[in-house]
PDB file of C-alpha atoms and ligand atoms in Angstrom:
ATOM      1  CA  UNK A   1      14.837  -5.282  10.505  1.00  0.00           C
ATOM      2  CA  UNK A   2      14.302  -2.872  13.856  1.00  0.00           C
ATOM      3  CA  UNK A   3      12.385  -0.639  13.729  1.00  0.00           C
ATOM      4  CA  UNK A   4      13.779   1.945  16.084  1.00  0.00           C
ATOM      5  CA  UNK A   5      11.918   5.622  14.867  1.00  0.00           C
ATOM      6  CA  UNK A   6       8.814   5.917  13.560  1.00  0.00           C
ATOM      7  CA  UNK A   7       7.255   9.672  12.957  1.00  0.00           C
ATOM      8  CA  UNK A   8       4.818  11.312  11.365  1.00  0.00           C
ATOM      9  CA  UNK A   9       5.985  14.004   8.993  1.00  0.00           C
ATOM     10  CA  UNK A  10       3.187  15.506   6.727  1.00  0.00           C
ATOM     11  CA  UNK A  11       0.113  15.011   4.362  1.00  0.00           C
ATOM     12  CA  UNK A  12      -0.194  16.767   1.490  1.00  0.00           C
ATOM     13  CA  UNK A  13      -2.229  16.579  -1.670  1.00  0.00           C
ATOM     14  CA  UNK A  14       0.333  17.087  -4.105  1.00  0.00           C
ATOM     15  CA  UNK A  15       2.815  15.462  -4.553  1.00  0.00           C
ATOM     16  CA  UNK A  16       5.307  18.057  -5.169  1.00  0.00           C
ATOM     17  CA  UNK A  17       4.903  19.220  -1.732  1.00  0.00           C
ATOM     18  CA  UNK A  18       5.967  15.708  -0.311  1.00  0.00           C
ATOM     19  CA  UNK A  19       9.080  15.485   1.739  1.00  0.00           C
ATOM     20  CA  UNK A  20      12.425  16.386  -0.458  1.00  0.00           C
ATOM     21  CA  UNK A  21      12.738  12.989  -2.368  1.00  0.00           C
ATOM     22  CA  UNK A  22      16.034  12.078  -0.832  1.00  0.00           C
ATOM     23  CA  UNK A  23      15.423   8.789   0.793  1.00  0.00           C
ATOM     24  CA  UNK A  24      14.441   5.324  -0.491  1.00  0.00           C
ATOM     25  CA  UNK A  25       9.985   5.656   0.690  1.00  0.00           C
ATOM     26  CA  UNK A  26       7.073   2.748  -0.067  1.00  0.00           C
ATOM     27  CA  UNK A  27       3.971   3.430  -0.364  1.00  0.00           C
ATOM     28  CA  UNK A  28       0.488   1.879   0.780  1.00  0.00           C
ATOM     29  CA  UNK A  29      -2.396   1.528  -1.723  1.00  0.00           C
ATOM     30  CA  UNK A  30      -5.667  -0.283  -2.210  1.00  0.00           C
ATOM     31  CA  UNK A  31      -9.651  -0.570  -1.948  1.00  0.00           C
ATOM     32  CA  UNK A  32     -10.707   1.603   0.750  1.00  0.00           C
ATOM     33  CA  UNK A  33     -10.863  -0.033   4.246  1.00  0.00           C
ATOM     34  CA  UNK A  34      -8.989  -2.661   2.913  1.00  0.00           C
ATOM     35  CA  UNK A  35      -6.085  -2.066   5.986  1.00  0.00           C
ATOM     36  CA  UNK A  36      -3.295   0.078   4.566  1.00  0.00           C
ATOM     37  CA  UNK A  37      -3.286   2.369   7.749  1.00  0.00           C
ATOM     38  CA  UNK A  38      -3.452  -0.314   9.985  1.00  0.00           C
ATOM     39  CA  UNK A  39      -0.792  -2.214   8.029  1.00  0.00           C
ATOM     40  CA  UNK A  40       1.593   1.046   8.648  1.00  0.00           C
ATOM     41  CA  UNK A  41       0.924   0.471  12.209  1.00  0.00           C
ATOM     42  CA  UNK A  42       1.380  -3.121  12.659  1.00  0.00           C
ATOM     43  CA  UNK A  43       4.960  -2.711  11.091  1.00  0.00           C
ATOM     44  CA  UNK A  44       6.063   0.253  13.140  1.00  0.00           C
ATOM     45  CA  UNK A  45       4.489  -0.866  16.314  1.00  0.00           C
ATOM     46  CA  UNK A  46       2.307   2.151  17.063  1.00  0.00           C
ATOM     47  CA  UNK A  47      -1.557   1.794  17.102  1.00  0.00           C
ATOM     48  CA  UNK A  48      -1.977   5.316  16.222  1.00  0.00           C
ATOM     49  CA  UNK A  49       0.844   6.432  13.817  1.00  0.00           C
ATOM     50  CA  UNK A  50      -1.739   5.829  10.924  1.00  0.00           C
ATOM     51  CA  UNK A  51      -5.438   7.028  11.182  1.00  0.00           C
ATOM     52  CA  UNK A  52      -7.711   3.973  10.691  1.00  0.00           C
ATOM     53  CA  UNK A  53     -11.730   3.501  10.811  1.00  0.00           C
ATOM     54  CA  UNK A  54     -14.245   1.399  10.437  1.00  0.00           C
ATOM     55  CA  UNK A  55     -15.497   3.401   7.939  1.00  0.00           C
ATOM     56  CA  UNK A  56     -13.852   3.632   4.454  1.00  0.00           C
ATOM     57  CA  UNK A  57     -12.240   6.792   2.962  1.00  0.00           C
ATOM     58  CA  UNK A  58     -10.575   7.497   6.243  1.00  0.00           C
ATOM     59  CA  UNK A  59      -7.066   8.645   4.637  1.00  0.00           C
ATOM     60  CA  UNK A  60      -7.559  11.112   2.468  1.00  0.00           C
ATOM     61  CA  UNK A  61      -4.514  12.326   1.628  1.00  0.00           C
ATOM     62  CA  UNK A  62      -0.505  11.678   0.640  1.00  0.00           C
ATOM     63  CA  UNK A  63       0.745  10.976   4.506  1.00  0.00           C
ATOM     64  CA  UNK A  64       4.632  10.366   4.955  1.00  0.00           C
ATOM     65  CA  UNK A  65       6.129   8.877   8.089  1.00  0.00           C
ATOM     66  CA  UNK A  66       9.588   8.775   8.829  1.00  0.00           C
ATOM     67  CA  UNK A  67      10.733   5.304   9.873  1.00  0.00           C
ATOM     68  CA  UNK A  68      14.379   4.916  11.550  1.00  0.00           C
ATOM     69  CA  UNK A  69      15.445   8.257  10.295  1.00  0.00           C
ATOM     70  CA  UNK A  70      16.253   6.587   6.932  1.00  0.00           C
ATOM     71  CA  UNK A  71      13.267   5.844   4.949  1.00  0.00           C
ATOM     72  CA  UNK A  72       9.435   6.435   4.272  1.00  0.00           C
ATOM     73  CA  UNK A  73       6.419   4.650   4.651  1.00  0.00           C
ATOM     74  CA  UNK A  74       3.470   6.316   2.803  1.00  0.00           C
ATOM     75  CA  UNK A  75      -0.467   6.042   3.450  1.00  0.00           C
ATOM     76  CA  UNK A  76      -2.446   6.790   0.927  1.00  0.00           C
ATOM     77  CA  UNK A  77      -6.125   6.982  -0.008  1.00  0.00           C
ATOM     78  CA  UNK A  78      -7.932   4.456  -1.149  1.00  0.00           C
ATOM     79  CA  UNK A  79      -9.549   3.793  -4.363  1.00  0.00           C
ATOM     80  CA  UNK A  80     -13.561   2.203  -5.368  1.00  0.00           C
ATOM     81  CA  UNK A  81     -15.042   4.364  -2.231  1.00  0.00           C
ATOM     82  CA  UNK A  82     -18.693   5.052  -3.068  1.00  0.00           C
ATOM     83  CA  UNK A  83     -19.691   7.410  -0.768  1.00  0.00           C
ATOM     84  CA  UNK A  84     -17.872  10.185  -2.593  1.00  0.00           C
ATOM     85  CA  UNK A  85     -18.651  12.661  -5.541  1.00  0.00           C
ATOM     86  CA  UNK A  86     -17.223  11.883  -8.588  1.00  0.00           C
ATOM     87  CA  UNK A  87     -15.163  15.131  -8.445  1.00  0.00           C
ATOM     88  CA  UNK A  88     -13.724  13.970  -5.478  1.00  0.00           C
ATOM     89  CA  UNK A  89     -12.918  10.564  -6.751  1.00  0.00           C
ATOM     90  CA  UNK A  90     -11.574  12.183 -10.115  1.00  0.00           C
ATOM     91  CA  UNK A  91      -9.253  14.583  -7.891  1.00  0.00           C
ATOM     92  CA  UNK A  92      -8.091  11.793  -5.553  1.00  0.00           C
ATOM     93  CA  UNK A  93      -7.322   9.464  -8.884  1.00  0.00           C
ATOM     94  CA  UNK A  94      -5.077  12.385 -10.220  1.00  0.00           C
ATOM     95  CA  UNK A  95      -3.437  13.051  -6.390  1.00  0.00           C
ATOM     96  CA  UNK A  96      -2.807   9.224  -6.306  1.00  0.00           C
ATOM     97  CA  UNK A  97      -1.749   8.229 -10.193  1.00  0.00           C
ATOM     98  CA  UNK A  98       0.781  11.776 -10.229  1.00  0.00           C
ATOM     99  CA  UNK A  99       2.434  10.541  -6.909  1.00  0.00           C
ATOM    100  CA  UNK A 100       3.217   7.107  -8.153  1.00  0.00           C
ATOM    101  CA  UNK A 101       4.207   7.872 -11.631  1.00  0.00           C
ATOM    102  CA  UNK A 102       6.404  10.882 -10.663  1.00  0.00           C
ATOM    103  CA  UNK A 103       7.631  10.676  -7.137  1.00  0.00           C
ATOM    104  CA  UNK A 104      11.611  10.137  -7.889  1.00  0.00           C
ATOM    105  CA  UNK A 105      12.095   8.129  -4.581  1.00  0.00           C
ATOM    106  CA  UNK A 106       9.187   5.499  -4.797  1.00  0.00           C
ATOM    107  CA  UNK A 107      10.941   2.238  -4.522  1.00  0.00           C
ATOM    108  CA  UNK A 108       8.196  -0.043  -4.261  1.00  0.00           C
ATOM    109  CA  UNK A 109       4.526   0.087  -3.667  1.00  0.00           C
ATOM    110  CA  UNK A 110       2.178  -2.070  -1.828  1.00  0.00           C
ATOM    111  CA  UNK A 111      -0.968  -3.076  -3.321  1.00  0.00           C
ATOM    112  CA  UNK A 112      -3.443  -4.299  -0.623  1.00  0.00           C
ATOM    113  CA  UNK A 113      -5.860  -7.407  -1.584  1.00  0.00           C
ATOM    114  CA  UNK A 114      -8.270  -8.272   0.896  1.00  0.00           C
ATOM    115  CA  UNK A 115      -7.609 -11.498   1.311  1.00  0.00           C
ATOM    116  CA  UNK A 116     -11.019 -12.170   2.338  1.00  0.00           C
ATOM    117  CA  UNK A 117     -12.424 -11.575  -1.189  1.00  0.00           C
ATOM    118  CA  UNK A 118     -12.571 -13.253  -4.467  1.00  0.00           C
ATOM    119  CA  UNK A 119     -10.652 -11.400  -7.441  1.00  0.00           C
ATOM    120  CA  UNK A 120     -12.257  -8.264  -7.836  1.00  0.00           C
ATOM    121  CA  UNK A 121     -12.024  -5.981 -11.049  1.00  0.00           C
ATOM    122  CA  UNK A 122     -10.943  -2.640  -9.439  1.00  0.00           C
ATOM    123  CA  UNK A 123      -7.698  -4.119  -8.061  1.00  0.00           C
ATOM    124  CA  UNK A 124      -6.706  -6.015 -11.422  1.00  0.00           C
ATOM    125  CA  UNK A 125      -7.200  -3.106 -13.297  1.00  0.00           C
ATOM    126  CA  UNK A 126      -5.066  -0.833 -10.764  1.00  0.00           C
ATOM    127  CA  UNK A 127      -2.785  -3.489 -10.686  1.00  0.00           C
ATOM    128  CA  UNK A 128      -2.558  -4.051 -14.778  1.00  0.00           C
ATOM    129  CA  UNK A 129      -1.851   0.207 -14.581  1.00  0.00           C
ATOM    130  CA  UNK A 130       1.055   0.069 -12.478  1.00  0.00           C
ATOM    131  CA  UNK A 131       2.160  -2.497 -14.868  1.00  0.00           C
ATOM    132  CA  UNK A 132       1.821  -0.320 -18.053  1.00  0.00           C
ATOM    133  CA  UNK A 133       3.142   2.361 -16.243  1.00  0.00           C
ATOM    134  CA  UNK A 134       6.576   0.450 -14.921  1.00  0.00           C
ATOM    135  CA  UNK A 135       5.801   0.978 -11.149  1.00  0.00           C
ATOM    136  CA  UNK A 136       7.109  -1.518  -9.327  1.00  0.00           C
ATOM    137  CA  UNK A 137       5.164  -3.384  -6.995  1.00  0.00           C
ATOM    138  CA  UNK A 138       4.195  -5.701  -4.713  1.00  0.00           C
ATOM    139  CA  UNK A 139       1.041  -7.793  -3.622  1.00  0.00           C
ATOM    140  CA  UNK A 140       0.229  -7.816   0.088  1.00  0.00           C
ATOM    141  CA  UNK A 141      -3.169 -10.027   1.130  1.00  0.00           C
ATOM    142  CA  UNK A 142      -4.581  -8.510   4.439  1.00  0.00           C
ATOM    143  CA  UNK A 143      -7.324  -9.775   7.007  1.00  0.00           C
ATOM    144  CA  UNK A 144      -5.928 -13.208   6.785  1.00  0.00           C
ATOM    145  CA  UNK A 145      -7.141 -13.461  10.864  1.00  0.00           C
ATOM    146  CA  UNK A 146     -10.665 -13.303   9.534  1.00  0.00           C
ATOM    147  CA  UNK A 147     -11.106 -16.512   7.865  1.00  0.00           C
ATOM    148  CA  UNK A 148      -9.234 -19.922   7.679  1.00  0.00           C
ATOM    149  CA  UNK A 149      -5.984 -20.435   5.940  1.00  0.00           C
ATOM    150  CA  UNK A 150      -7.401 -22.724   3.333  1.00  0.00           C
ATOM    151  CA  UNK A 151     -10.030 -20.410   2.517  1.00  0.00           C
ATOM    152  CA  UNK A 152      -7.208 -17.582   2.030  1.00  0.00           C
ATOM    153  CA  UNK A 153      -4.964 -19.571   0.035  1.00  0.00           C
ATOM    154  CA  UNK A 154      -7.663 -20.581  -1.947  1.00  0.00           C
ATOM    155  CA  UNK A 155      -8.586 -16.529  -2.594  1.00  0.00           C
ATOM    156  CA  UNK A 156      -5.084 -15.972  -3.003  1.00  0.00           C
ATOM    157  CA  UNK A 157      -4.604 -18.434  -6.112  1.00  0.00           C
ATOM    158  CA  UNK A 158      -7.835 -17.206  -7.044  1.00  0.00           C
ATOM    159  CA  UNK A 159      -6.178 -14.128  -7.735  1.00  0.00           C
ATOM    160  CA  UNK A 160      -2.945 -15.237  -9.073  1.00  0.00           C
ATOM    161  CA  UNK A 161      -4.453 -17.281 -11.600  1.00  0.00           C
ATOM    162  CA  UNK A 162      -6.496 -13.978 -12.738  1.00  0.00           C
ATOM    163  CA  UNK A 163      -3.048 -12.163 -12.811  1.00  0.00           C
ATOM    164  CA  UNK A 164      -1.190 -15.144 -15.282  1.00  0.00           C
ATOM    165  CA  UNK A 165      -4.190 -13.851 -17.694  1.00  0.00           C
ATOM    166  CA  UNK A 166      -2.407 -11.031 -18.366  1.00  0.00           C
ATOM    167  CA  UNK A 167       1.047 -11.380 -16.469  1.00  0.00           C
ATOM    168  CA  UNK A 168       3.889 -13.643 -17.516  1.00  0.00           C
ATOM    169  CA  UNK A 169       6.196 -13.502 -14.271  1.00  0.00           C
ATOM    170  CA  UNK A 170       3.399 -13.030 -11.092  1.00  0.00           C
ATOM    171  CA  UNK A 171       4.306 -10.382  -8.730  1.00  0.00           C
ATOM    172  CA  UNK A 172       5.751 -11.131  -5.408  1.00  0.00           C
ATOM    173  CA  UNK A 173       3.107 -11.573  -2.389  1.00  0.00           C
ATOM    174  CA  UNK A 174       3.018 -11.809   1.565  1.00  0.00           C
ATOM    175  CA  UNK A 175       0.001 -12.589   3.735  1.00  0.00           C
ATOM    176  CA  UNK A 176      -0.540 -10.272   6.720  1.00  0.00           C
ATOM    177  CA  UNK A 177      -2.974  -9.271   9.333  1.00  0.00           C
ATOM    178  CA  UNK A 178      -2.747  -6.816  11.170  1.00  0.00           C
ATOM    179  CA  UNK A 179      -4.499  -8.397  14.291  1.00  0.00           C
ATOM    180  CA  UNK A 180      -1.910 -10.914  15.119  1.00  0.00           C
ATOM    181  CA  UNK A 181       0.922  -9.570  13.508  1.00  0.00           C
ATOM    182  CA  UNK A 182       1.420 -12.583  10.638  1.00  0.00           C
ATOM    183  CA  UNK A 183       3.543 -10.955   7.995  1.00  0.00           C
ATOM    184  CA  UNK A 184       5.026  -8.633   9.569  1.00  0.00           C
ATOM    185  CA  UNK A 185       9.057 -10.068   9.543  1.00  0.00           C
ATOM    186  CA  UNK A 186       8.377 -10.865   6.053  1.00  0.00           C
ATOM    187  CA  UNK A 187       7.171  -7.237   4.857  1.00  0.00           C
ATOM    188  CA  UNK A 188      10.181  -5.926   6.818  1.00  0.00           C
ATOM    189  CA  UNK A 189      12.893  -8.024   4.825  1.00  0.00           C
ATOM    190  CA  UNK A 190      11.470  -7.115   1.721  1.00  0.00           C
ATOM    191  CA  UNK A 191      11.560  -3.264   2.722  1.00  0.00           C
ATOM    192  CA  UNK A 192      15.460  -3.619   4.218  1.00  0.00           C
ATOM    193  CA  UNK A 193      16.349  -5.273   0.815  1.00  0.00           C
ATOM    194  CA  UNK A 194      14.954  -2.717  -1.242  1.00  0.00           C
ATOM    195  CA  UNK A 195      15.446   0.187   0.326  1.00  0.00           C
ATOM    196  CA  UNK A 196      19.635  -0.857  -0.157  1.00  0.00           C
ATOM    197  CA  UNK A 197      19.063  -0.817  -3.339  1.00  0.00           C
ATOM    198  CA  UNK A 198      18.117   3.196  -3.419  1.00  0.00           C
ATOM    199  CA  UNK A 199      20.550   5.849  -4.748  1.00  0.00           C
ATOM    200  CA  UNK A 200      20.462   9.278  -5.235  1.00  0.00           C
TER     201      UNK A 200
HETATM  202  N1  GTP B   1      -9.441  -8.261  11.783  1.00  0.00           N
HETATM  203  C1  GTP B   1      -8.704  -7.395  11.102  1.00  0.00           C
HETATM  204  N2  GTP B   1      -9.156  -6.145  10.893  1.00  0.00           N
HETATM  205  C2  GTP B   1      -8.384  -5.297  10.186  1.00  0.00           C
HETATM  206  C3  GTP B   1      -7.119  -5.674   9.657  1.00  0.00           C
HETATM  207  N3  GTP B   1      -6.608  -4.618   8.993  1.00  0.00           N
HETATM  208  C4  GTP B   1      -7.498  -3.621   9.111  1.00  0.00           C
HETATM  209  N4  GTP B   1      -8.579  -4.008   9.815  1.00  0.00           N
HETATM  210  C5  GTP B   1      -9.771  -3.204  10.141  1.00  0.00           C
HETATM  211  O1  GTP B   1     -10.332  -2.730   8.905  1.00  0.00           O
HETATM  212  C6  GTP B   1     -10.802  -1.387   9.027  1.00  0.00           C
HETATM  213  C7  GTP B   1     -10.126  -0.506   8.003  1.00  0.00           C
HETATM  214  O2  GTP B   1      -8.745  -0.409   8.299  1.00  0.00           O
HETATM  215  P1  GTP B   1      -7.857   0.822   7.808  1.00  0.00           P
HETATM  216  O3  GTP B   1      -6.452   0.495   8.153  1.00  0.00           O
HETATM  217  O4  GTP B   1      -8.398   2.117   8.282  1.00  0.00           O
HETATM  218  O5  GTP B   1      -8.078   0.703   6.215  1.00  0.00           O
HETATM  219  P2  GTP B   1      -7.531   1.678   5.071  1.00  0.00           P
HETATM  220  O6  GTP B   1      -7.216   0.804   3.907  1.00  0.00           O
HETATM  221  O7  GTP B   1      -6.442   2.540   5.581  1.00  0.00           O
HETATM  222  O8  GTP B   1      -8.834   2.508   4.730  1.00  0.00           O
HETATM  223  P3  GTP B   1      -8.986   3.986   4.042  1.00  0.00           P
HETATM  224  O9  GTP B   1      -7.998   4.909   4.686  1.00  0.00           O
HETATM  225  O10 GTP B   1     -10.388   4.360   4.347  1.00  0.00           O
HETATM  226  O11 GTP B   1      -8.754   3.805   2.586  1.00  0.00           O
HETATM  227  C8  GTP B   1     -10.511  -0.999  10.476  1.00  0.00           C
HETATM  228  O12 GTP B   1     -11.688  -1.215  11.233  1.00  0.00           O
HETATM  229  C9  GTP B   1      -9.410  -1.945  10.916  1.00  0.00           C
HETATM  230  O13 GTP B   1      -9.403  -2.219  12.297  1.00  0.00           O
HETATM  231  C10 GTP B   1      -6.673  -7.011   9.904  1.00  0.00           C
HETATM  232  O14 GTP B   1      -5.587  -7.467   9.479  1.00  0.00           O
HETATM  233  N5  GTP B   1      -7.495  -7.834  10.636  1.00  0.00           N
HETATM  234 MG1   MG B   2      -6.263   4.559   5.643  1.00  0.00          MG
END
């Protein structure tokens, strides 16, 4: 898919303040820092659509962008970042788990693994909550630039195997880095197929 338009439109804490739900939108979550902004950017094409750091808890809020006037990509905070009060955290958990269990127009979301990592508990257990709650998602491994293939694969099966613990089918999965671009077609065809399947 082109992408011809991409814009940002708001951030919000609350989900009922998002956009009117009236196209097909995807949204970005994961371990802080793991590369969701940076992700949004590497599709789209614009360094800067997305705020990104080096430091985590950089997105701190629901952010929608309009991409092609059609559809919406969505960057949202992270989860498992420390350097926050618990308050904070417990707010941010409620912001995060009311948008993806009522937002009407969520097609799919995109769970970031850093692909860098072996298994790690916060993103099974995110990942086994979607799953009770019937949110459909997918599984995208990012950073693969930092390390060799083998040694992602390897992480990535890792991980897999953890899932068929708990999982009878295993999710779908793409590797992407946001450095050189590798996943990017593939995230793209998923997102065109899915977003035709969106009605009103
Ligand atoms: N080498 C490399 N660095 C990456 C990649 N993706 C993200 N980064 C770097 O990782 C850091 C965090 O990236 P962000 O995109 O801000 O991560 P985030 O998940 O949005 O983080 P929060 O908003 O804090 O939750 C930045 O320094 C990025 O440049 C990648 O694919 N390859
Ligand atoms: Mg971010």
């Amino acid at each position: 898919m082109k992408i011809t338009s991409a814009e940002f439109i708001t951030s919000n804490t609350d989900y009922k303040k998002c956009p009117l739900p009236v196209f097909p939108e995807l949204a970005f979550i994961g371990r802080s820092n793991v590369g969701k902004s940076s992700l949004i950017n590497m599709l789209v094409n614009k360094k800067k659509l997305a705020k990104t750091s080096n430091n985590p808890g950089k997105t701190q809020t629901i952010n929608h962008f309009k991409i092609n006037d059609k559809w919406y990509l969505v960057d949202l905070p992270g989860y498992g970042f420390a350097k926050i009060s618990q308050a904070k955290r417990i707010e941010w958990q409620q912001m995060i788990y009311d948008y993806l269990k009522f937002r009407k127009n969520l097609v799919s979301v995109f769970v970031l693994i850093d692909s860098r990592l072996e298994p790690q508990k916060n993103d099974l257990d995110f990942i086994n909550q979607l799953g009770e709650d019937n949110i459909p998602f997918i599984l995208v491994f990012t950073k693969a630039d930092k390390q060799t293939k083998n040694k992602t694969q390897k992480n990535v099966s890792a991980f897999c195997k953890e899932l068929s613990e708990t999982w009878e089918t295993l999710p779908l999965y793409f590797i992407s880095s946001a450095e050189t671009g590798d996943g990017r077609e593939e995230v793209l065809n998923y997102i065109e197929a899915t977003i035709k399947e969106f009605k009103l």
